[in-house]
Structure formats: structure tokens, C-alpha cells
Coordinates of N, CA and C in Angstrom, one line a residue:
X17 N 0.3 173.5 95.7 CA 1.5 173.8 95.1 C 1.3 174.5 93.8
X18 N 1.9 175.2 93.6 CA 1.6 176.7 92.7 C 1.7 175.9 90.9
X19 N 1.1 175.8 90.2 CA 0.9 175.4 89.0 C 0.9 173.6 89.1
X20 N 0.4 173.2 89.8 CA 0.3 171.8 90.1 C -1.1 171.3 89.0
X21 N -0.5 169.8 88.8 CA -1.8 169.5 88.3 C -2.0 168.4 89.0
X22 N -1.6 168.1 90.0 CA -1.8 166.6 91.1 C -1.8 167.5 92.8
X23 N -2.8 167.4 93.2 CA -3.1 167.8 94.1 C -3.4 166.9 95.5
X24 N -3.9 166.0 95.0 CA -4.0 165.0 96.1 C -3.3 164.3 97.1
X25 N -2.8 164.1 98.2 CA -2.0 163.2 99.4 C -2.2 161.9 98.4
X26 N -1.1 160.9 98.6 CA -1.0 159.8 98.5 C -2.0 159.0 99.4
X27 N -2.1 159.2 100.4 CA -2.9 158.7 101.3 C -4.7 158.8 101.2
X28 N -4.5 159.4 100.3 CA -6.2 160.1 99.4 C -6.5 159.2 98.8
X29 N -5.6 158.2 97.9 CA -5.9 158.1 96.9 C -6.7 156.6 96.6
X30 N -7.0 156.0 98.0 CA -7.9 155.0 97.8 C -9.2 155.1 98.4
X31 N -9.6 156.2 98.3 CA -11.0 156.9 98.5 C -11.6 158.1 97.9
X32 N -11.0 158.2 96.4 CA -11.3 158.7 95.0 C -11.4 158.5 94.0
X33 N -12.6 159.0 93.7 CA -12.9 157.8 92.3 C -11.8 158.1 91.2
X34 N -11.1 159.0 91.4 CA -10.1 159.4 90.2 C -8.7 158.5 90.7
X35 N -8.7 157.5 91.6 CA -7.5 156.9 91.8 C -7.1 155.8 91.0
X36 N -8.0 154.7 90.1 CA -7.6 154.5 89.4 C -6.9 154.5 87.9
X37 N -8.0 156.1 87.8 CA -7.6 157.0 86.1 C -6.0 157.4 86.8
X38 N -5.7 157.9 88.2 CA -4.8 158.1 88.2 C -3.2 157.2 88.6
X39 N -3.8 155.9 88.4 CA -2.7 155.0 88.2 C -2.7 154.6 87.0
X40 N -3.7 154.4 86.0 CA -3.5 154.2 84.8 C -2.5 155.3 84.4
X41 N -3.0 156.4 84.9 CA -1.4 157.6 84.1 C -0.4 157.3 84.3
X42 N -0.1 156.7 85.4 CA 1.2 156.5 85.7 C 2.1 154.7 85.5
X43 N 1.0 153.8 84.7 CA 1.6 152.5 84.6 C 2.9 152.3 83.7
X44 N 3.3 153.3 83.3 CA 4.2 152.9 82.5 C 5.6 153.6 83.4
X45 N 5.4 153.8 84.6 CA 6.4 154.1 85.5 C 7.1 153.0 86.3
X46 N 8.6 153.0 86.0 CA 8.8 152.1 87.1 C 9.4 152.6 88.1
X47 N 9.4 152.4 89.2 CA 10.3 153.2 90.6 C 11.5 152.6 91.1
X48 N 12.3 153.2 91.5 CA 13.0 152.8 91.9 C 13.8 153.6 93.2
X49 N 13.6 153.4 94.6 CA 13.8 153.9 95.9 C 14.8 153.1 96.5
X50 N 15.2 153.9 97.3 CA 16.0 152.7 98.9 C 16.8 154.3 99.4
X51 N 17.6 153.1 100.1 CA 18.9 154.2 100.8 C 19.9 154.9 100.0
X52 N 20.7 155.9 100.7 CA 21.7 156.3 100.0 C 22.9 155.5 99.8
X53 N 23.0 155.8 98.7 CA 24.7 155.0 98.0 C 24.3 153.6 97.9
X54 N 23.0 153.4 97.2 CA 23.0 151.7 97.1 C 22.8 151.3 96.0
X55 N 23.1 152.6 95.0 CA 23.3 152.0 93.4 C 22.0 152.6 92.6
X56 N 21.4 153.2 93.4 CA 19.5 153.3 92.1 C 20.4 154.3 91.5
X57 N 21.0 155.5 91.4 CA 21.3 156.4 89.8 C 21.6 155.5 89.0
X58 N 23.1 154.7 89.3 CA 23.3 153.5 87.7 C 23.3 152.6 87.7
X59 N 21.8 151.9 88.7 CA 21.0 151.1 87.9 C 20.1 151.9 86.8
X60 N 19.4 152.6 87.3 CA 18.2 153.4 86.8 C 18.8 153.8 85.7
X61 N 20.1 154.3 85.6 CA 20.5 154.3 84.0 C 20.6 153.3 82.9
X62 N 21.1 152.4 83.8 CA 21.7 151.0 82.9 C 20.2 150.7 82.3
X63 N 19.5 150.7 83.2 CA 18.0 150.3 82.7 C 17.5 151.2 81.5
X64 N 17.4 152.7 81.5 CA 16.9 153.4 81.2 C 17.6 152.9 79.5
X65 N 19.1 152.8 79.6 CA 19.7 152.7 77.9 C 19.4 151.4 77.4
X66 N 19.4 150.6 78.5 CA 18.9 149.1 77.7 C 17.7 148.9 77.5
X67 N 16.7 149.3 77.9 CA 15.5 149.3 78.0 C 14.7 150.6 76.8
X68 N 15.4 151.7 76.5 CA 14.8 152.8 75.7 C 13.7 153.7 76.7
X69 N 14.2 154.0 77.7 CA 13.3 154.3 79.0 C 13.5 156.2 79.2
X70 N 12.5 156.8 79.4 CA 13.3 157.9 79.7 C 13.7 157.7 81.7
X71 N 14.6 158.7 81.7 CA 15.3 159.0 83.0 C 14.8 160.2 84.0
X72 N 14.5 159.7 85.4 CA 13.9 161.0 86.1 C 14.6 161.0 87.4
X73 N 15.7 161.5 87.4 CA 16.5 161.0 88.4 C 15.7 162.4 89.9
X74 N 15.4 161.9 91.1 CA 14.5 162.6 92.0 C 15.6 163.9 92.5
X75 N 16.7 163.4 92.9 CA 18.0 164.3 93.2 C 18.0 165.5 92.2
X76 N 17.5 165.3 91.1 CA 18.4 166.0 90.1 C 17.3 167.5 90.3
X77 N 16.2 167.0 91.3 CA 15.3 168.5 91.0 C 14.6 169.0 92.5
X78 N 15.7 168.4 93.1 CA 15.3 168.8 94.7 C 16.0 170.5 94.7
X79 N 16.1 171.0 93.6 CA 16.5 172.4 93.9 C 15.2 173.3 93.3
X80 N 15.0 172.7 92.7 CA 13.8 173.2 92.1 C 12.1 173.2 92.6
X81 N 12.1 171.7 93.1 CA 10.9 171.4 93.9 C 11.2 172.3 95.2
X82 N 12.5 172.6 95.5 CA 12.2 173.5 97.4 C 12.2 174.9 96.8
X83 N 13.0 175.5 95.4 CA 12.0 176.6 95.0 C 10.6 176.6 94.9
X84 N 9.5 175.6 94.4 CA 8.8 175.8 94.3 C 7.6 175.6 95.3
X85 N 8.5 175.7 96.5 CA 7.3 175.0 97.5 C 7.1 176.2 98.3
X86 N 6.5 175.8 99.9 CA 6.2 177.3 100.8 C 6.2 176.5 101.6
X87 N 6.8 177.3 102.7 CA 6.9 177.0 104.1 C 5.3 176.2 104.7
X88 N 4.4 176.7 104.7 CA 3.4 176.2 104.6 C 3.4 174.5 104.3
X89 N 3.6 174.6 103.2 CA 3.6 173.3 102.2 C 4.7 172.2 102.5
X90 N 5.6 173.1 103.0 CA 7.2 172.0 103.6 C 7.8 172.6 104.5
X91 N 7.1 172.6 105.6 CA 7.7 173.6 107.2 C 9.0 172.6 107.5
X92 N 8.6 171.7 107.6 CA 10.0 171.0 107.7 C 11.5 171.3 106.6
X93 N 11.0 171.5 105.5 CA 12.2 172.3 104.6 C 12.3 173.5 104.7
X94 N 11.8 174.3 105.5 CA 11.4 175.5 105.2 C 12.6 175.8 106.5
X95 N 12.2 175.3 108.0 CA 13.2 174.7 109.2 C 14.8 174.4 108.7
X96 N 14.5 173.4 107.8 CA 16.0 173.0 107.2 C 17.0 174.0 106.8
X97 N 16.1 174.5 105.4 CA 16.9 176.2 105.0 C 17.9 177.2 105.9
X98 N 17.3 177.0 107.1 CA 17.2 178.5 108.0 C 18.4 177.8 109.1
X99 N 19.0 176.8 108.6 CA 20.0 176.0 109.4 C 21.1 176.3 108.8
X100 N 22.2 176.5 109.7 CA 23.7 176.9 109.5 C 24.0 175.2 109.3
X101 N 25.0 174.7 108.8 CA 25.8 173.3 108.7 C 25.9 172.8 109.8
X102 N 26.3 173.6 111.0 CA 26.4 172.9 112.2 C 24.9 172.5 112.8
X103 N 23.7 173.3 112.6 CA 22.6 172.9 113.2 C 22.1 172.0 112.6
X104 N 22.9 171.5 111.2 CA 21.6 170.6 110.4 C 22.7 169.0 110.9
X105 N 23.8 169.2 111.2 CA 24.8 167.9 110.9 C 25.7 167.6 112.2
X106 N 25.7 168.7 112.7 CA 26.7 168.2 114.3 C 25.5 168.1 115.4
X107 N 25.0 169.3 115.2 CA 24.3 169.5 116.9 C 23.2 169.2 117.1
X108 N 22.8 168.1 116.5 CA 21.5 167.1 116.8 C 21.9 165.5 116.8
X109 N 20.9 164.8 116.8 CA 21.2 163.7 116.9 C 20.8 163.2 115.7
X110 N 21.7 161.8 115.5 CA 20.8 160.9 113.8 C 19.2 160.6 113.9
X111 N 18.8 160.6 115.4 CA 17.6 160.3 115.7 C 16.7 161.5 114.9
X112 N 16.9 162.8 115.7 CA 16.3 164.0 115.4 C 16.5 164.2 113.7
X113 N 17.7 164.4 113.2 CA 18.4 164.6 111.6 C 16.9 163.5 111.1
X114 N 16.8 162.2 111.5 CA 15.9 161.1 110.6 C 14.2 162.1 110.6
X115 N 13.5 162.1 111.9 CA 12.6 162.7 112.3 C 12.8 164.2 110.9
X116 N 13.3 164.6 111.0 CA 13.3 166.1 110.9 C 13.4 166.5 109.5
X117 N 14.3 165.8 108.9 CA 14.5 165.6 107.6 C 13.2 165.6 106.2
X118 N 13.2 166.6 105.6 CA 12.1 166.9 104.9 C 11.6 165.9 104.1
X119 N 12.9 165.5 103.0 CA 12.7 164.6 102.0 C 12.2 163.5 102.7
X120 N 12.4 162.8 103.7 CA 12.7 161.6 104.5 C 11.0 161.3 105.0
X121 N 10.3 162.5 105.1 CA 9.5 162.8 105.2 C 8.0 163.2 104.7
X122 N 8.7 162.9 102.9 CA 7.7 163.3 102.2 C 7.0 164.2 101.7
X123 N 7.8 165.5 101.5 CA 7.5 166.4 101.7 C 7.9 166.9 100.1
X124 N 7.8 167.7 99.6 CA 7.5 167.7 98.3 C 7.9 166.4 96.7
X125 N 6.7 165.4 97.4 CA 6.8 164.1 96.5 C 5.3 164.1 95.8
X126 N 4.9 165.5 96.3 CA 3.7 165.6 95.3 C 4.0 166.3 93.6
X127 N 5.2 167.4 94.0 CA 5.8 167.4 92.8 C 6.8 166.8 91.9
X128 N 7.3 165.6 92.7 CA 7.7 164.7 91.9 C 6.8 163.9 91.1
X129 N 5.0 164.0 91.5 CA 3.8 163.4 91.0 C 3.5 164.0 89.6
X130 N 3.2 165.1 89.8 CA 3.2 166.4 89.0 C 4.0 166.3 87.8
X131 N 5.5 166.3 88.3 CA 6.5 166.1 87.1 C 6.2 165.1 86.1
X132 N 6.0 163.7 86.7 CA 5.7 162.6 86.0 C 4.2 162.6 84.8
X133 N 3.4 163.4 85.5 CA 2.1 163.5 84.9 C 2.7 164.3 84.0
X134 N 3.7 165.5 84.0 CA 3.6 166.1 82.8 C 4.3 165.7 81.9
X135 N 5.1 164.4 81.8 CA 6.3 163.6 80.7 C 4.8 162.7 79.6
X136 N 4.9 163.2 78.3 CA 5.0 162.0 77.3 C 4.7 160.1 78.2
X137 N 4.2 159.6 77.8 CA 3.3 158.7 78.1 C 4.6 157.4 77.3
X138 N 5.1 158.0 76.4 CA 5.9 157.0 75.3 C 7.4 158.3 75.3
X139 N 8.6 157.8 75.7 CA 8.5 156.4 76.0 C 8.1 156.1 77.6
X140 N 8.5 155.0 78.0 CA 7.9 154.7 80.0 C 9.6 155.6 80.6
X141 N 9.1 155.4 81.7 CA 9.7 156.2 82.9 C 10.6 155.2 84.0
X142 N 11.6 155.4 84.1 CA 12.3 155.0 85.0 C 13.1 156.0 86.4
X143 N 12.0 156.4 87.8 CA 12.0 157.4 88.2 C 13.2 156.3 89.5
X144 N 14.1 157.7 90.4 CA 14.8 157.2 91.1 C 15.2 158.0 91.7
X145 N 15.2 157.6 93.4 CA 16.0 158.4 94.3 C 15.3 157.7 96.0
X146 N 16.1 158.4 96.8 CA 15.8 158.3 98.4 C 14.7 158.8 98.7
X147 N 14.2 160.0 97.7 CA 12.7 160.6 98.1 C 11.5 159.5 97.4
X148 N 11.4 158.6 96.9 CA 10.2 157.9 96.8 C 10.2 156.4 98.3
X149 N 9.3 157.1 98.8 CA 8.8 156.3 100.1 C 7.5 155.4 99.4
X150 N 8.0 154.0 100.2 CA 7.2 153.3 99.9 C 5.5 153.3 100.4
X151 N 5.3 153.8 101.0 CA 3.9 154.5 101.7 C 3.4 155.4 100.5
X152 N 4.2 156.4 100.1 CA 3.5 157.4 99.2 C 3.6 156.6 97.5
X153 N 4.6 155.5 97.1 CA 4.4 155.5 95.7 C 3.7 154.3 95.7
X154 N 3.0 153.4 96.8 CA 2.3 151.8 96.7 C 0.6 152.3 96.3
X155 N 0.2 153.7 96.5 CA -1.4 153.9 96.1 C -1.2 154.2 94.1
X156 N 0.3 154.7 93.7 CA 0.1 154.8 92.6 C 0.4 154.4 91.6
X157 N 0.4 152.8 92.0 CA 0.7 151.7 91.4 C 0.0 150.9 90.6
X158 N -0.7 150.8 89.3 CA -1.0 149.9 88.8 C -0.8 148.8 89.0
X159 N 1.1 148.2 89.0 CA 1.4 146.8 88.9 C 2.3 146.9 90.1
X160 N 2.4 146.5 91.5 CA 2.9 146.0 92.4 C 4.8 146.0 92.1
X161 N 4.4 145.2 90.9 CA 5.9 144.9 90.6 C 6.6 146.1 89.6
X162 N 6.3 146.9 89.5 CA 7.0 148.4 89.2 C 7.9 148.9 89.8
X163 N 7.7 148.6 91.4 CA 8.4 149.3 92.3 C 9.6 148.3 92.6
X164 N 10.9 149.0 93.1 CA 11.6 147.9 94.2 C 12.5 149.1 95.2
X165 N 13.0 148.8 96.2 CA 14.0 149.6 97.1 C 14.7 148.7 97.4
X166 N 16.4 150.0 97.2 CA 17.4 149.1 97.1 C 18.3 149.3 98.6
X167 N 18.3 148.5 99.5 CA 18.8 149.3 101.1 C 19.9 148.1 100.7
X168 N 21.1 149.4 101.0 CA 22.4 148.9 101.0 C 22.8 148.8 102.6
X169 N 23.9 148.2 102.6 CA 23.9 147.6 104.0 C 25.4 148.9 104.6
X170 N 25.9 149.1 105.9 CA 26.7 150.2 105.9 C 28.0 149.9 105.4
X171 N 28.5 148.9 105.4 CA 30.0 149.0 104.5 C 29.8 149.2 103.3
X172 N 28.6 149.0 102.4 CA 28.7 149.5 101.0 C 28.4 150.8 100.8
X173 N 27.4 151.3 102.0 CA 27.2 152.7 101.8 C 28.0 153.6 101.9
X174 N 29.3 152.9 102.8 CA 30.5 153.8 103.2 C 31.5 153.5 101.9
X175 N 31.5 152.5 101.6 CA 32.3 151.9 100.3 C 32.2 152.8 99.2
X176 N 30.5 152.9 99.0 CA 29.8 153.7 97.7 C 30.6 155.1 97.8
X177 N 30.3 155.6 98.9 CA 30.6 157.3 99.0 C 32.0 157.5 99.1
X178 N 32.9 156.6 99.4 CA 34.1 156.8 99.3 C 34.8 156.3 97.4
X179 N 34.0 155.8 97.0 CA 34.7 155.4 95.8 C 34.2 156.8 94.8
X180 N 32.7 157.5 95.3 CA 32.6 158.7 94.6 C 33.4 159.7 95.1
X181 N 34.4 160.2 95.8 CA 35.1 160.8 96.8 C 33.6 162.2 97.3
X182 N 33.2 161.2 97.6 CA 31.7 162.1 98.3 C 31.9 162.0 100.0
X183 N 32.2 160.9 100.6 CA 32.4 160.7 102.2 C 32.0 161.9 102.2
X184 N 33.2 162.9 102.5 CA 33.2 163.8 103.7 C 32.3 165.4 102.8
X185 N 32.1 165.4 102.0 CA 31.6 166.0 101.2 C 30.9 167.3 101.9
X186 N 29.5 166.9 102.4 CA 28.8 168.0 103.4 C 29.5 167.8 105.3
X187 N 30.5 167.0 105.6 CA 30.6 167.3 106.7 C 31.6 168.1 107.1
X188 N 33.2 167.6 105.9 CA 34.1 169.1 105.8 C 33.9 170.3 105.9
X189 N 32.8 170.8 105.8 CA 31.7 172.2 105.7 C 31.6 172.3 107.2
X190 N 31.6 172.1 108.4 CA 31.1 171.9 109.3 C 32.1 172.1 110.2
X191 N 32.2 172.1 111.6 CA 33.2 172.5 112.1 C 33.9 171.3 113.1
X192 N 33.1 170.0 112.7 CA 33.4 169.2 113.6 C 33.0 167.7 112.8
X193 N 33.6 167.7 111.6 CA 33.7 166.5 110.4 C 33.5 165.2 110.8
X194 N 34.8 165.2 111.7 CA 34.4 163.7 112.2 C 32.8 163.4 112.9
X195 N 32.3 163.8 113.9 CA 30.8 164.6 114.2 C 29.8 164.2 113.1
X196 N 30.1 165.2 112.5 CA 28.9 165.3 111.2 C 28.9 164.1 110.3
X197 N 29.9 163.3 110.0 CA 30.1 162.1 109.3 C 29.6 160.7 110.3
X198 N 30.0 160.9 111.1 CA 29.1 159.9 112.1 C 27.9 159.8 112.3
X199 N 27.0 161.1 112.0 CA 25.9 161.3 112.5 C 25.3 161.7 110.6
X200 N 25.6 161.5 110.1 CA 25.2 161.3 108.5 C 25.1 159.6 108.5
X201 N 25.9 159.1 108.9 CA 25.8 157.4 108.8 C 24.9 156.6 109.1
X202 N 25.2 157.4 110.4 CA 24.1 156.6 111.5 C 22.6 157.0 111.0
X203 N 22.4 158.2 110.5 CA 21.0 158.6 110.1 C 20.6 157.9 108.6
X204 N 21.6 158.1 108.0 CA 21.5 157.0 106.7 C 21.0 155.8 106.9
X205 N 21.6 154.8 108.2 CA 21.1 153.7 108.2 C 19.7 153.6 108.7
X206 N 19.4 154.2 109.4 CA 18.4 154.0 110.4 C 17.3 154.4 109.2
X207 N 17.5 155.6 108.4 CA 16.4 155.4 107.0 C 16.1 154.6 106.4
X208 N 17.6 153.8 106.2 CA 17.4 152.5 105.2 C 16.6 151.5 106.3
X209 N 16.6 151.5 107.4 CA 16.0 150.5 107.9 C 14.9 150.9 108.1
X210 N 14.1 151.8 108.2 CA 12.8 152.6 107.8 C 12.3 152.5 107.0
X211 N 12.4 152.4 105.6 CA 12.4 152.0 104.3 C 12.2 150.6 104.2
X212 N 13.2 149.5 104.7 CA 12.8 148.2 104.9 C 11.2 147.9 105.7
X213 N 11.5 148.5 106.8 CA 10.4 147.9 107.4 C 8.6 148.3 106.9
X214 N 8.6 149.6 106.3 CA 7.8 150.6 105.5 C 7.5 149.6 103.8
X215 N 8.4 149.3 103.6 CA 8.2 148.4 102.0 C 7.7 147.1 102.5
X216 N 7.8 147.0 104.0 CA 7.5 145.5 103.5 C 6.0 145.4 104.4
X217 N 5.2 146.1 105.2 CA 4.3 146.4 105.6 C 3.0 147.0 104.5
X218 N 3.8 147.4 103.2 CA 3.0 148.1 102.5 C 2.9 146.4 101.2
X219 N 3.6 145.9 101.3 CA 3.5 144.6 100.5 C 4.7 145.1 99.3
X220 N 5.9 146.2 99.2 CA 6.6 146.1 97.7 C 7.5 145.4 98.2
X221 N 8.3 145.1 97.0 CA 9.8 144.4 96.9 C 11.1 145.3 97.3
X222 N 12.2 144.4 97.9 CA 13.2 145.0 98.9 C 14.4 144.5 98.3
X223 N 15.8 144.9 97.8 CA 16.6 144.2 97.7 C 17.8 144.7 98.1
X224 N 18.4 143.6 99.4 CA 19.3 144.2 100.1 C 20.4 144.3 99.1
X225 N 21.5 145.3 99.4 CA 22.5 145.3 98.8 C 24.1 145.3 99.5
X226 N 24.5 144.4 99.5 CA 25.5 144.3 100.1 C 27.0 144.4 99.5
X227 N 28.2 144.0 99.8 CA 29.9 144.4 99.4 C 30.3 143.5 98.3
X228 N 29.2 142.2 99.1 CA 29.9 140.9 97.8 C 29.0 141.1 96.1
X229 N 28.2 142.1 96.3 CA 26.8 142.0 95.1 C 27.8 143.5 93.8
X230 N 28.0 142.5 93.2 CA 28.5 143.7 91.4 C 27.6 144.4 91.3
X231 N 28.0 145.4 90.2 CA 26.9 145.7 89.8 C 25.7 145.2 88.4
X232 N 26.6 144.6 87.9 CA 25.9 143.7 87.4 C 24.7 142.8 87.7
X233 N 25.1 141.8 88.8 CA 24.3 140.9 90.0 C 22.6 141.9 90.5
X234 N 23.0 143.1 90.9 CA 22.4 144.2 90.9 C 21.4 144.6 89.8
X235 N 22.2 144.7 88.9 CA 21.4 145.1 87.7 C 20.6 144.3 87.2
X236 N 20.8 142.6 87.3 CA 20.1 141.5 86.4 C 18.7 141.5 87.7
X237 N 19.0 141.8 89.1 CA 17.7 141.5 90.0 C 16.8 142.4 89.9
X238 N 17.3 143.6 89.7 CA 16.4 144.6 89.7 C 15.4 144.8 88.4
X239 N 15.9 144.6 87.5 CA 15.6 144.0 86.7 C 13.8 142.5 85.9
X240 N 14.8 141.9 86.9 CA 14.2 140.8 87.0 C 12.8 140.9 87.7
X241 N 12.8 141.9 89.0 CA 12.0 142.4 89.6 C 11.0 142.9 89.0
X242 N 11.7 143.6 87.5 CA 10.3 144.6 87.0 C 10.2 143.5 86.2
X243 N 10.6 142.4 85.9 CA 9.6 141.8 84.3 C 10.8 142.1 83.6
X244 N 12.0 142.8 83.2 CA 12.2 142.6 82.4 C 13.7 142.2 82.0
X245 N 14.0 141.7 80.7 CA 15.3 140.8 80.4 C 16.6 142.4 80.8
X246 N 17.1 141.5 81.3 CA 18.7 142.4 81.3 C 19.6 142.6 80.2

């Protein structure tokens, strides 16, 4: 990747002698992953101001990381691009959409690596989004307990997106809404349960999120998870 200073697969990284210099760079990170609409932006903020944390929200540079990638490097986003709204959201299946899906698949999280290495050391890092898989961030862990994913359950995630008036957002675009919103769901959950079974094979922490859980409730576990006071 074109001006990179992290080069390595995650999967590399426990058969290099530079894997532990390269979790020391990164211990002052804490992660925060899961599904869509289960609260990691404002937690990860709530944290970030109570805490004195800087903020690296993963969403906020997925325009930038698919500028800076190559087909080559992310054939699967490269695929995605070259898709009209109907090919990416009606006329496949949630099966195929999960499969096929770049981010979902880890596909430029080496420059979300990259970014991190190039942030100030002081203050620590509070990084967040759908794109940290627990397979790629468990080799770049110092402390175990850095990490957590937050898999919301489907009434909140339907709850979540409708209280942002997000629901129909990318399926209105489309020529068959109802379609494309079903098959956004369905592929949503089936991640989040990917994500569950993937975090807990790799040994991190999971916290379901459900209708009856505030945000508060939310905020003091997640929290609690990393070590620190709410």
C-alpha cells in the first residue's frame, strides 16, 4: 500500500521478531468493534471525553483508505465500486452481500494499522468501527483486555437505524427498497454473528447488546471491560 509504514498481514505477526515491538506501539490502543448500530461511535466518544482519549472513528476514512488502495490490494472493493445499487443490495443474496463485502473481509485494515502508527503515542487511542475483526486486531494486542465487540441483537439494530433516520438510507437508492432493506438486515446479522463466533474462538471479550440495555448500562461495561472507571 503506497506510503505505508505497516506492511505486514495480521496473520504474520506471530512469526516476526518485530511482533512484539509492534504491539508495544500500539498498547496504548483500545478497540472497539461489533455490528452495525450497536452503539461503538457514542460509546467510543463518551469514552474518548471522559477519559482524555484521542478519537479514530474507522467509518470516518473508508473514503480515503478505498482511495488509497488498488484493485490488486482490495479486488473485493475494487468488485464493489463497479456495482450499480441494484447489484450491490437487491440482486444477490445476504449470504453472497456477507461473503463479498470488502470491509467484512478485511480488506484495507492494514491502513487503518498504518494510521494508528502514525498518531502521537500521548494521548492513547480509542479506535472504532465494523471494520476491526477480531482475527486481525487479537495479534496486535498487548493486553487482551483492550479489545471488546459490541453485537447488538436485530431489534436494536433496527431500533438504532431508525432513531438515526438511517433505515432506508442506501436502500431508497435502489429500485426495490423493501428488497434491499431486508437483505441489508439479514446480512447485518449474520456479520454480527460472525463476529461473535470469531471473538470468541480468538479468546476477546463480546458484549451483547440488546433493547432493554441504556446507554449508560452500555457505557459503564464497556468500560469496565477496559480497566477503566466510568
Amino acid at each position: 500500500m503506497k506510503g505505508a509504514i505497516w506492511t505486514m498481514r495480521p496473520d504474520q505477526l506471530e512469526d516476526t521478531a518485530n511482533a512484539a515491538a509492534l504491539r508495544s506501539r500500539l498498547g496504548h490502543v483500545y478497540w472497539i468493534g461489533g455490528g452495525s448500530g450497536a452503539g461503538k461511535s457514542t460509546i467510543a466518544r463518551r469514552m474518548a471525553a471522559r477519559h482524555g482519549l484521542r478519537l479514530y472513528a474507522t467509518d470516518d476514512v473508508m473514503a480515503d483508505h478505498a482511495g488509497r488502495s488498488t484493485p490488486e490490494e482490495c479486488p473485493f472493493l475494487s468488485e464493489f465500486v463497479a456495482m450499480d445499487m441494484d447489484e450491490r443490495w437487491v440482486n444477490r443474496s445476504p449470504e453472497v452481500m456477507l461473503e463479498t463485502f470488502h470491509w467484512f473481509r478485511g480488506e484495507g485494515f492494514g491502513l487503518i494499522v498504518d494510521d494508528l502508527l502514525r498518531l502521537p503515542r500521548d494521548p492513547g487511542v480509542v479506535v472504532e468501527g465494523f471494520r476491526l475483526l477480531p482475527r486481525l486486531v487479537k495479534p496486535l494486542l498487548a493486553m487482551p483486555g483492550h479489545a471488546v465487540w459490541l453485537l447488538p441483537s436485530p431489534d436494536f439494530r433496527r431500533a438504532a437505524f431508525g432513531s438515526r433516520g438511517s433505515l432506508w438510507e442506501i436502500a431508497r437508492k435502489t429500485s426495490d427498497p423493501a428488497r434491499a432493506l431486508r437483505n441489508l438486515l439479514v446480512r447485518d446479522q449474520l456479520f454480527t454473528e460472525r463476529l461473535h463466533g470469531e471473538a470468541q474462538r480468538v479468546g476477546l471479550d463480546v458484549i451483547e447488546v440488546g433493547t432493554t440495555m441504556t446507554e449508560d448500562d452500555l457505557a459503564e461495561r464497556v468500560m469496565a471491560a477496559f480497566g477503566l472507571r466510568g
